[in-house]
GROMACS .gro file of C-alpha atoms in nm:
model
  384
    1MET     CA    1   5.175  -1.161   0.719
    2GLY     CA    2   4.914  -1.433   0.779
    3GLN     CA    3   4.837  -1.292   1.126
    4ALA     CA    4   4.791  -0.941   0.985
    5LYS     CA    5   4.554  -1.075   0.722
    6SER     CA    6   4.362  -1.268   0.989
    7LYS     CA    7   4.327  -0.957   1.208
    8CYS     CA    8   4.204  -0.757   0.909
    9MET     CA    9   3.948  -1.026   0.830
   10ASN     CA   10   3.831  -1.038   1.193
   11LYS     CA   11   3.782  -0.660   1.194
   12LYS     CA   12   3.568  -0.684   0.883
   13ILE     CA   13   3.361  -0.967   1.030
   14ASN     CA   14   3.310  -0.773   1.355
   15LYS     CA   15   3.210  -0.468   1.152
   16VAL     CA   16   2.950  -0.671   0.967
   17GLN     CA   17   2.824  -0.846   1.279
   18GLN     CA   18   2.751  -0.509   1.439
   19LYS     CA   19   2.497  -0.448   1.163
   20PHE     CA   20   2.304  -0.762   1.254
   21GLU     CA   21   2.109  -0.827   1.569
   22SER     CA   22   1.961  -1.134   1.731
   23ARG     CA   23   1.596  -1.226   1.693
   24GLU     CA   24   1.537  -1.105   2.050
   25GLU     CA   25   1.693  -0.766   1.974
   26TYR     CA   26   1.489  -0.728   1.655
   27PHE     CA   27   1.177  -0.824   1.851
   28THR     CA   28   1.246  -0.563   2.120
   29LYS     CA   29   1.334  -0.287   1.874
   30ASN     CA   30   1.045  -0.348   1.635
   31GLY     CA   31   0.801  -0.401   1.923
   32GLY     CA   32   0.898  -0.066   2.074
   33ILE     CA   33   0.845   0.114   1.744
   34LEU     CA   34   0.507  -0.056   1.700
   35LEU     CA   35   0.393   0.046   2.050
   36GLU     CA   36   0.494   0.408   1.986
   37LYS     CA   37   0.294   0.411   1.663
   38GLN     CA   38  -0.013   0.263   1.833
   39ILE     CA   39  -0.004   0.524   2.109
   40ALA     CA   40   0.046   0.810   1.861
   41LEU     CA   41  -0.249   0.692   1.652
   42SER     CA   42  -0.500   0.609   1.925
   43GLN     CA   43  -0.428   0.910   2.149
   44GLY     CA   44  -0.552   0.701   2.440
   45GLN     CA   45  -0.885   0.622   2.273
   46ASP     CA   46  -1.036   0.276   2.303
   47ILE     CA   47  -1.228   0.210   1.982
   48GLY     CA   48  -1.219  -0.169   1.985
   49ALA     CA   49  -0.873  -0.217   1.837
   50GLY     CA   50  -0.810  -0.542   1.656
   51GLN     CA   51  -0.630  -0.834   1.814
   52LEU     CA   52  -0.285  -0.895   1.669
   53ARG     CA   53  -0.108  -1.227   1.690
   54ILE     CA   54   0.268  -1.205   1.738
   55LEU     CA   55   0.419  -1.473   1.515
   56ARG     CA   56   0.752  -1.653   1.532
   57GLU     CA   57   0.982  -1.657   1.231
   58HIS     CA   58   0.949  -2.035   1.197
   59GLU     CA   59   0.569  -1.999   1.175
   60ILE     CA   60   0.607  -1.766   0.877
   61LYS     CA   61   0.846  -2.013   0.711
   62GLU     CA   62   0.599  -2.296   0.764
   63ALA     CA   63   0.305  -2.089   0.636
   64THR     CA   64   0.493  -2.004   0.315
   65ASN     CA   65   0.653  -2.348   0.273
   66ASP     CA   66   0.995  -2.191   0.337
   67TYR     CA   67   0.919  -1.893   0.111
   68ASP     CA   68   0.822  -2.110  -0.185
   69PRO     CA   69   0.841  -1.890  -0.500
   70ASP     CA   70   0.542  -2.078  -0.641
   71LEU     CA   71   0.330  -1.921  -0.365
   72VAL     CA   72   0.418  -1.562  -0.461
   73VAL     CA   73   0.102  -1.373  -0.561
   74GLY     CA   74   0.245  -1.023  -0.581
   75SER     CA   75   0.565  -0.823  -0.552
   76SER     CA   76   0.689  -0.465  -0.560
   77CYS     CA   77   0.995  -0.269  -0.451
   78ASP     CA   78   0.869  -0.271  -0.091
   79GLY     CA   79   0.792  -0.640  -0.054
   80ILE     CA   80   0.675  -0.981  -0.168
   81VAL     CA   81   0.329  -1.123  -0.095
   82TYR     CA   82   0.285  -1.498  -0.052
   83LYS     CA   83  -0.035  -1.700  -0.040
   84GLY     CA   84   0.005  -1.924   0.262
   85THR     CA   85  -0.180  -2.145   0.508
   86PHE     CA   86  -0.197  -2.077   0.881
   87ASP     CA   87  -0.433  -2.225   1.142
   88ASP     CA   88  -0.627  -2.402   0.865
   89ARG     CA   89  -0.706  -2.083   0.675
   90ILE     CA   90  -0.567  -1.912   0.368
   91VAL     CA   91  -0.363  -1.601   0.447
   92ALA     CA   92  -0.150  -1.344   0.268
   93ILE     CA   93   0.201  -1.291   0.406
   94LYS     CA   94   0.407  -0.985   0.321
   95THR     CA   95   0.784  -0.996   0.362
   96ALA     CA   96   1.075  -0.774   0.269
   97PRO     CA   97   1.181  -0.830  -0.094
   98LYS     CA   98   1.366  -1.149   0.003
   99PRO     CA   99   1.389  -1.298   0.353
  100VAL     CA  100   1.744  -1.402   0.443
  101PRO     CA  101   1.901  -1.546   0.759
  102ASN     CA  102   1.960  -1.273   1.019
  103ASN     CA  103   2.316  -1.389   1.085
  104GLU     CA  104   2.435  -1.399   0.723
  105LEU     CA  105   2.766  -1.218   0.689
  106VAL     CA  106   2.838  -0.997   0.392
  107ASP     CA  107   3.125  -0.753   0.362
  108PRO     CA  108   2.972  -0.400   0.344
  109ASP     CA  109   3.289  -0.275   0.172
  110LEU     CA  110   3.181  -0.472  -0.137
  111VAL     CA  111   2.852  -0.285  -0.180
  112VAL     CA  112   2.848  -0.121  -0.524
  113GLY     CA  113   2.484  -0.011  -0.541
  114SER     CA  114   2.151  -0.016  -0.361
  115SER     CA  115   1.784   0.072  -0.409
  116CYS     CA  116   1.450   0.004  -0.242
  117ASP     CA  117   1.437  -0.341  -0.398
  118GLY     CA  118   1.783  -0.466  -0.315
  119ILE     CA  119   2.157  -0.426  -0.261
  120VAL     CA  120   2.421  -0.508  -0.522
  121TYR     CA  121   2.755  -0.654  -0.410
  122LYS     CA  122   3.074  -0.712  -0.605
  123GLY     CA  123   3.182  -1.072  -0.556
  124ALA     CA  124   3.378  -1.364  -0.697
  125PHE     CA  125   3.239  -1.690  -0.836
  126ASP     CA  126   3.415  -1.957  -1.045
  127ASP     CA  127   3.725  -1.736  -1.070
  128ARG     CA  128   3.539  -1.442  -1.218
  129ILE     CA  129   3.405  -1.112  -1.085
  130VAL     CA  130   3.026  -1.105  -1.052
  131ALA     CA  131   2.754  -0.870  -0.926
  132ILE     CA  132   2.530  -1.021  -0.660
  133LYS     CA  133   2.191  -0.866  -0.586
  134THR     CA  134   2.038  -0.935  -0.244
  135ALA     CA  135   1.737  -0.815  -0.050
  136PRO     CA  136   1.782  -0.498   0.154
  137GLU     CA  137   1.721  -0.707   0.466
  138LEU     CA  138   2.095  -0.781   0.479
  139VAL     CA  139   2.128  -0.443   0.650
  140PRO     CA  140   1.864  -0.268   0.859
  141HIS     CA  141   1.630  -0.083   0.625
  142ASN     CA  142   1.463   0.185   0.835
  143GLU     CA  143   1.225   0.297   0.562
  144LEU     CA  144   1.084  -0.054   0.515
  145VAL     CA  145   1.059  -0.109   0.890
  146ASP     CA  146   0.862   0.214   0.929
  147LEU     CA  147   0.640   0.126   0.632
  148TYR     CA  148   0.555  -0.220   0.764
  149LEU     CA  149   0.499  -0.118   1.125
  150THR     CA  150   0.277   0.174   1.024
  151ASP     CA  151   0.071  -0.075   0.825
  152VAL     CA  152   0.041  -0.297   1.134
  153SER     CA  153  -0.050  -0.012   1.369
  154ILE     CA  154  -0.325   0.114   1.137
  155GLY     CA  155  -0.469  -0.237   1.117
  156MET     CA  156  -0.466  -0.267   1.497
  157VAL     CA  157  -0.608   0.074   1.585
  158ILE     CA  158  -0.857   0.131   1.302
  159CYS     CA  159  -1.085  -0.163   1.224
  160HIS     CA  160  -1.342  -0.139   0.945
  161ASN     CA  161  -1.519  -0.393   0.724
  162SER     CA  162  -1.385  -0.222   0.412
  163MET     CA  163  -1.023  -0.229   0.527
  164ALA     CA  164  -0.790  -0.526   0.472
  165LYS     CA  165  -0.773  -0.727   0.794
  166ILE     CA  166  -0.436  -0.797   0.952
  167TYR     CA  167  -0.400  -1.119   1.155
  168GLY     CA  168  -0.051  -1.088   1.291
  169CYS     CA  169   0.313  -0.997   1.242
  170CYS     CA  170   0.658  -1.136   1.307
  171LEU     CA  171   0.894  -0.892   1.479
  172GLU     CA  172   1.195  -1.127   1.494
  173THR     CA  173   1.345  -1.018   1.161
  174CYS     CA  174   1.516  -0.698   1.054
  175VAL     CA  175   1.209  -0.600   0.854
  176PRO     CA  176   0.892  -0.735   1.022
  177MET     CA  177   0.675  -0.980   0.829
  178LEU     CA  178   0.298  -0.928   0.813
  179MET     CA  179   0.006  -1.171   0.788
  180TYR     CA  180  -0.331  -1.062   0.644
  181GLU     CA  181  -0.660  -1.215   0.550
  182PHE     CA  182  -0.621  -1.343   0.195
  183TYR     CA  183  -0.816  -1.171  -0.083
  184PRO     CA  184  -0.815  -1.348  -0.421
  185ASN     CA  185  -0.840  -1.040  -0.644
  186ASP     CA  186  -0.732  -0.680  -0.670
  187LEU     CA  187  -0.889  -0.387  -0.850
  188TYR     CA  188  -0.590  -0.312  -1.070
  189ARG     CA  189  -0.584  -0.657  -1.231
  190TYR     CA  190  -0.955  -0.647  -1.301
  191LEU     CA  191  -0.935  -0.304  -1.463
  192HIS     CA  192  -0.603  -0.340  -1.646
  193GLY     CA  193  -0.507  -0.709  -1.640
  194ASN     CA  194  -0.536  -0.987  -1.896
  195MET     CA  195  -0.903  -0.979  -1.991
  196VAL     CA  196  -0.869  -1.309  -2.177
  197MET     CA  197  -0.817  -1.482  -1.843
  198GLN     CA  198  -1.099  -1.308  -1.655
  199LYS     CA  199  -1.426  -1.128  -1.715
  200PRO     CA  200  -1.424  -0.746  -1.702
  201LEU     CA  201  -1.544  -0.599  -1.373
  202LYS     CA  202  -1.915  -0.525  -1.388
  203TRP     CA  203  -2.038  -0.168  -1.348
  204ARG     CA  204  -2.234  -0.263  -1.036
  205SER     CA  205  -1.915  -0.403  -0.878
  206ARG     CA  206  -1.721  -0.087  -0.969
  207LEU     CA  207  -1.986   0.135  -0.814
  208ARG     CA  208  -1.990  -0.076  -0.499
  209ALA     CA  209  -1.609  -0.076  -0.483
  210ALA     CA  210  -1.606   0.304  -0.494
  211ALA     CA  211  -1.858   0.320  -0.209
  212ASP     CA  212  -1.663   0.064  -0.003
  213ILE     CA  213  -1.333   0.250  -0.035
  214ALA     CA  214  -1.495   0.588   0.026
  215TYR     CA  215  -1.649   0.449   0.345
  216ALA     CA  216  -1.312   0.317   0.464
  217LEU     CA  217  -1.143   0.653   0.396
  218SER     CA  218  -1.423   0.840   0.569
  219TYR     CA  219  -1.370   0.621   0.874
  220MET     CA  220  -0.994   0.682   0.872
  221HIS     CA  221  -1.052   1.057   0.854
  222ASN     CA  222  -1.307   1.067   1.137
  223ALA     CA  223  -1.278   0.768   1.374
  224LEU     CA  224  -0.993   0.902   1.588
  225SER     CA  225  -0.926   1.234   1.758
  226LYS     CA  226  -0.684   1.311   1.472
  227PRO     CA  227  -0.765   1.242   1.106
  228VAL     CA  228  -0.552   0.965   0.956
  229VAL     CA  229  -0.460   1.041   0.594
  230HIS     CA  230  -0.391   0.734   0.379
  231ARG     CA  231  -0.162   0.905   0.120
  232ASP     CA  232  -0.138   0.601  -0.109
  233ILE     CA  233  -0.478   0.555  -0.278
  234THR     CA  234  -0.438   0.352  -0.599
  235SER     CA  235  -0.621   0.070  -0.774
  236PHE     CA  236  -0.341  -0.174  -0.683
  237GLY     CA  237  -0.400  -0.087  -0.317
  238VAL     CA  238  -0.763  -0.200  -0.337
  239LEU     CA  239  -0.826  -0.571  -0.283
  240LEU     CA  240  -1.142  -0.763  -0.375
  241ASP     CA  241  -1.284  -1.055  -0.179
  242SER     CA  242  -1.454  -1.355  -0.339
  243SER     CA  243  -1.784  -1.161  -0.357
  244PHE     CA  244  -1.608  -0.856  -0.507
  245TYR     CA  245  -1.646  -0.638  -0.201
  246ALA     CA  246  -1.355  -0.393  -0.193
  247LYS     CA  247  -1.099  -0.372   0.087
  248LEU     CA  248  -0.865  -0.076   0.128
  249ALA     CA  249  -0.502  -0.182   0.189
  250SER     CA  250  -0.146  -0.039   0.178
  251PHE     CA  251  -0.145   0.176   0.493
  252GLY     CA  252   0.232   0.212   0.522
  253TYR     CA  253   0.241   0.581   0.427
  254ALA     CA  254  -0.056   0.685   0.643
  255VAL     CA  255  -0.009   0.970   0.892
  256ALA     CA  256  -0.222   1.117   1.171
  257ILE     CA  257  -0.249   1.493   1.124
  258THR     CA  258  -0.348   1.787   1.342
  259PRO     CA  259  -0.600   1.991   1.137
  260GLY     CA  260  -0.498   2.352   1.088
  261LYS     CA  261  -0.139   2.298   1.199
  262LYS     CA  262   0.086   2.424   0.921
  263ASP     CA  263   0.429   2.302   1.028
  264GLN     CA  264   0.361   1.927   1.005
  265ILE     CA  265   0.635   1.769   0.795
  266TRP     CA  266   0.647   1.415   0.658
  267PRO     CA  267   0.861   1.261   0.385
  268PHE     CA  268   0.712   1.342   0.046
  269HIS     CA  269   0.511   1.058  -0.104
  270GLY     CA  270   0.286   1.027  -0.404
  271ILE     CA  271   0.210   0.800  -0.698
  272PRO     CA  272   0.228   0.971  -1.041
  273GLY     CA  273  -0.121   1.003  -1.184
  274TYR     CA  274  -0.289   0.994  -0.842
  275ILE     CA  275  -0.102   1.262  -0.648
  276ASP     CA  276  -0.279   1.582  -0.544
  277PRO     CA  277  -0.126   1.877  -0.737
  278GLU     CA  278  -0.190   2.108  -0.441
  279TYR     CA  279   0.015   1.875  -0.220
  280ILE     CA  280   0.298   1.884  -0.476
  281GLU     CA  281   0.298   2.263  -0.448
  282THR     CA  282   0.252   2.310  -0.072
  283ARG     CA  283   0.377   1.977   0.074
  284GLU     CA  284   0.086   2.009   0.320
  285VAL     CA  285  -0.088   1.681   0.407
  286THR     CA  286  -0.464   1.710   0.457
  287GLU     CA  287  -0.766   1.483   0.416
  288LYS     CA  288  -0.824   1.652   0.081
  289CYS     CA  289  -0.510   1.481  -0.053
  290ASP     CA  290  -0.696   1.151  -0.016
  291VAL     CA  291  -1.010   1.302  -0.169
  292TYR     CA  292  -0.816   1.395  -0.483
  293SER     CA  293  -0.656   1.050  -0.519
  294PHE     CA  294  -0.995   0.889  -0.462
  295GLY     CA  295  -1.140   1.108  -0.738
  296VAL     CA  296  -0.871   0.977  -0.974
  297LEU     CA  297  -0.965   0.623  -0.869
  298MET     CA  298  -1.329   0.698  -0.956
  299LEU     CA  299  -1.227   0.816  -1.303
  300GLU     CA  300  -1.017   0.502  -1.340
  301LEU     CA  301  -1.324   0.292  -1.253
  302ILE     CA  302  -1.541   0.442  -1.527
  303THR     CA  303  -1.272   0.472  -1.796
  304ALA     CA  304  -1.059   0.161  -1.721
  305ARG     CA  305  -0.753   0.374  -1.802
  306ASP     CA  306  -0.436   0.342  -1.598
  307PRO     CA  307  -0.333   0.678  -1.442
  308VAL     CA  308   0.024   0.561  -1.378
  309LYS     CA  309   0.086   0.447  -1.736
  310MET     CA  310  -0.070   0.769  -1.864
  311ALA     CA  311   0.161   0.973  -1.639
  312LYS     CA  312   0.463   0.788  -1.778
  313ARG     CA  313   0.355   0.902  -2.126
  314GLY     CA  314   0.323   1.261  -2.009
  315LYS     CA  315  -0.056   1.248  -1.996
  316ASP     CA  316  -0.299   1.299  -1.707
  317LEU     CA  317  -0.628   1.113  -1.662
  318VAL     CA  318  -0.792   1.407  -1.485
  319ASP     CA  319  -0.699   1.659  -1.755
  320ASP     CA  320  -0.789   1.422  -2.038
  321PHE     CA  321  -1.130   1.342  -1.890
  322ALA     CA  322  -1.207   1.709  -1.819
  323SER     CA  323  -1.118   1.791  -2.181
  324ALA     CA  324  -1.340   1.508  -2.308
  325ILE     CA  325  -1.629   1.645  -2.100
  326GLN     CA  326  -1.583   1.984  -2.265
  327ARG     CA  327  -1.577   1.831  -2.615
  328ASN     CA  328  -1.863   1.586  -2.610
  329GLY     CA  329  -1.967   1.501  -2.256
  330GLY     CA  330  -1.682   1.254  -2.197
  331LYS     CA  331  -1.861   0.955  -2.345
  332GLU     CA  332  -1.562   0.870  -2.567
  333MET     CA  333  -1.351   0.793  -2.257
  334ILE     CA  334  -1.605   0.583  -2.067
  335ASP     CA  335  -1.536   0.209  -2.064
  336LYS     CA  336  -1.771   0.009  -2.287
  337ILE     CA  337  -1.870  -0.220  -1.997
  338VAL     CA  338  -1.990   0.084  -1.802
  339LEU     CA  339  -2.186   0.213  -2.103
  340GLU     CA  340  -2.343  -0.128  -2.165
  341GLU     CA  341  -2.445  -0.199  -1.807
  342GLY     CA  342  -2.490   0.143  -1.648
  343ASP     CA  343  -2.771   0.392  -1.653
  344MET     CA  344  -2.656   0.723  -1.809
  345ASP     CA  345  -2.804   0.924  -1.522
  346GLU     CA  346  -2.602   0.735  -1.261
  347ILE     CA  347  -2.290   0.747  -1.479
  348ARG     CA  348  -2.325   1.126  -1.503
  349LEU     CA  349  -2.374   1.156  -1.127
  350PHE     CA  350  -2.068   0.938  -1.072
  351GLU     CA  351  -1.843   1.135  -1.307
  352GLN     CA  352  -1.964   1.468  -1.165
  353LEU     CA  353  -1.873   1.352  -0.815
  354ALA     CA  354  -1.532   1.235  -0.939
  355LEU     CA  355  -1.462   1.572  -1.102
  356THR     CA  356  -1.560   1.752  -0.781
  357CYS     CA  357  -1.313   1.535  -0.589
  358VAL     CA  358  -1.028   1.628  -0.827
  359ALA     CA  359  -1.085   2.004  -0.809
  360LYS     CA  360  -0.752   2.188  -0.824
  361LYS     CA  361  -0.795   2.344  -0.479
  362GLY     CA  362  -0.855   2.132  -0.173
  363GLU     CA  363  -1.114   2.372  -0.034
  364GLU     CA  364  -1.330   2.309  -0.341
  365ARG     CA  365  -1.336   1.932  -0.284
  366PRO     CA  366  -1.597   1.755  -0.068
  367ASN     CA  367  -1.504   1.566   0.246
  368MET     CA  368  -1.521   1.188   0.240
  369ILE     CA  369  -1.844   1.176   0.443
  370SER     CA  370  -2.017   1.374   0.167
  371VAL     CA  371  -1.860   1.149  -0.097
  372VAL     CA  372  -1.991   0.836   0.077
  373GLU     CA  373  -2.341   0.981   0.105
  374GLU     CA  374  -2.346   1.074  -0.264
  375LEU     CA  375  -2.223   0.729  -0.370
  376TRP     CA  376  -2.496   0.569  -0.159
  377ARG     CA  377  -2.751   0.793  -0.332
  378ILE     CA  378  -2.619   0.681  -0.671
  379GLN     CA  379  -2.650   0.318  -0.561
  380ASP     CA  380  -3.007   0.384  -0.439
  381HIS     CA  381  -3.086   0.542  -0.777
  382ARG     CA  382  -2.973   0.219  -0.941
  383ASN     CA  383  -3.197   0.011  -0.715
  384ILE     CA  384  -3.513   0.218  -0.775
   0.00000   0.00000   0.00000
């Protein structure tokens, strides 16, 4: 009886061990995926790709003080961001929701639930049945791997001053870990965060942020032989440096498209409140999907209203603002900081451009080059 039980246990352990690979195997697998993504993006072009440092797992642990929770500066279902120190500089390090040892053994037969932010196991502790939630890194998570390595490949192939800079990545773990330049602020917190703790974002900074992000998107759409569509434009994907210059981030859902080709299929992705309604209907990814989301971001900048929270309440920032324009010129929805600091002519030009970007049909929207040029004109108007 004891031998039978032992054999059964060994089978389970072997079954679990097959799901885990050594650091070298992770490195080889993740490195191969990363190389494929680089080649697919660059199409053989040499546009001065950024240098990427390949980091060891122990270097990430040291930089984060062994994943010290006090160093966490952000988290979501697709990862945790730590503020760390590496080579005498402050960096941001993104990991899967919770790094765990690669060789940890957990019985997969005990899994009772899973989601993008973790796996729930049925277990025993102190003679009682408990539910144990772990990071998805306990089993290979292909979606997270693809997300992280796409982010890396974009950062390597497309370099722009208004894009978040990636320093390096660790390929030795199931889900790679990424290291970026550290930015102390993000647009979402300044528009929707605790205003008691910080001053509201000035109109001049909002206008400049819009121009910075538009410039980055324009570069993504035009720098390579194929346009690269970001697909994830939101205020929480826009970082701010210490001088409040904006940096576009969150490139994990980006795809390189062939213009005019109708049978291109990618997994559906969109953030409620920002997503292009034409994309919802057709599932066709074009540069105009980004233009729409950017138009929503522009409306968010002048109203300081959260599109995601509005969507959860069954409302839509675009529709509400368009209705306000019809009623009384939209002034009731414009943030008081913008009204106090901005010139009404430039505010009108800004909102008109935003409404053009969120036109229902993609063909009626401008391209990002035109958007950048118009935002520069608005900035010049301010400086006259």
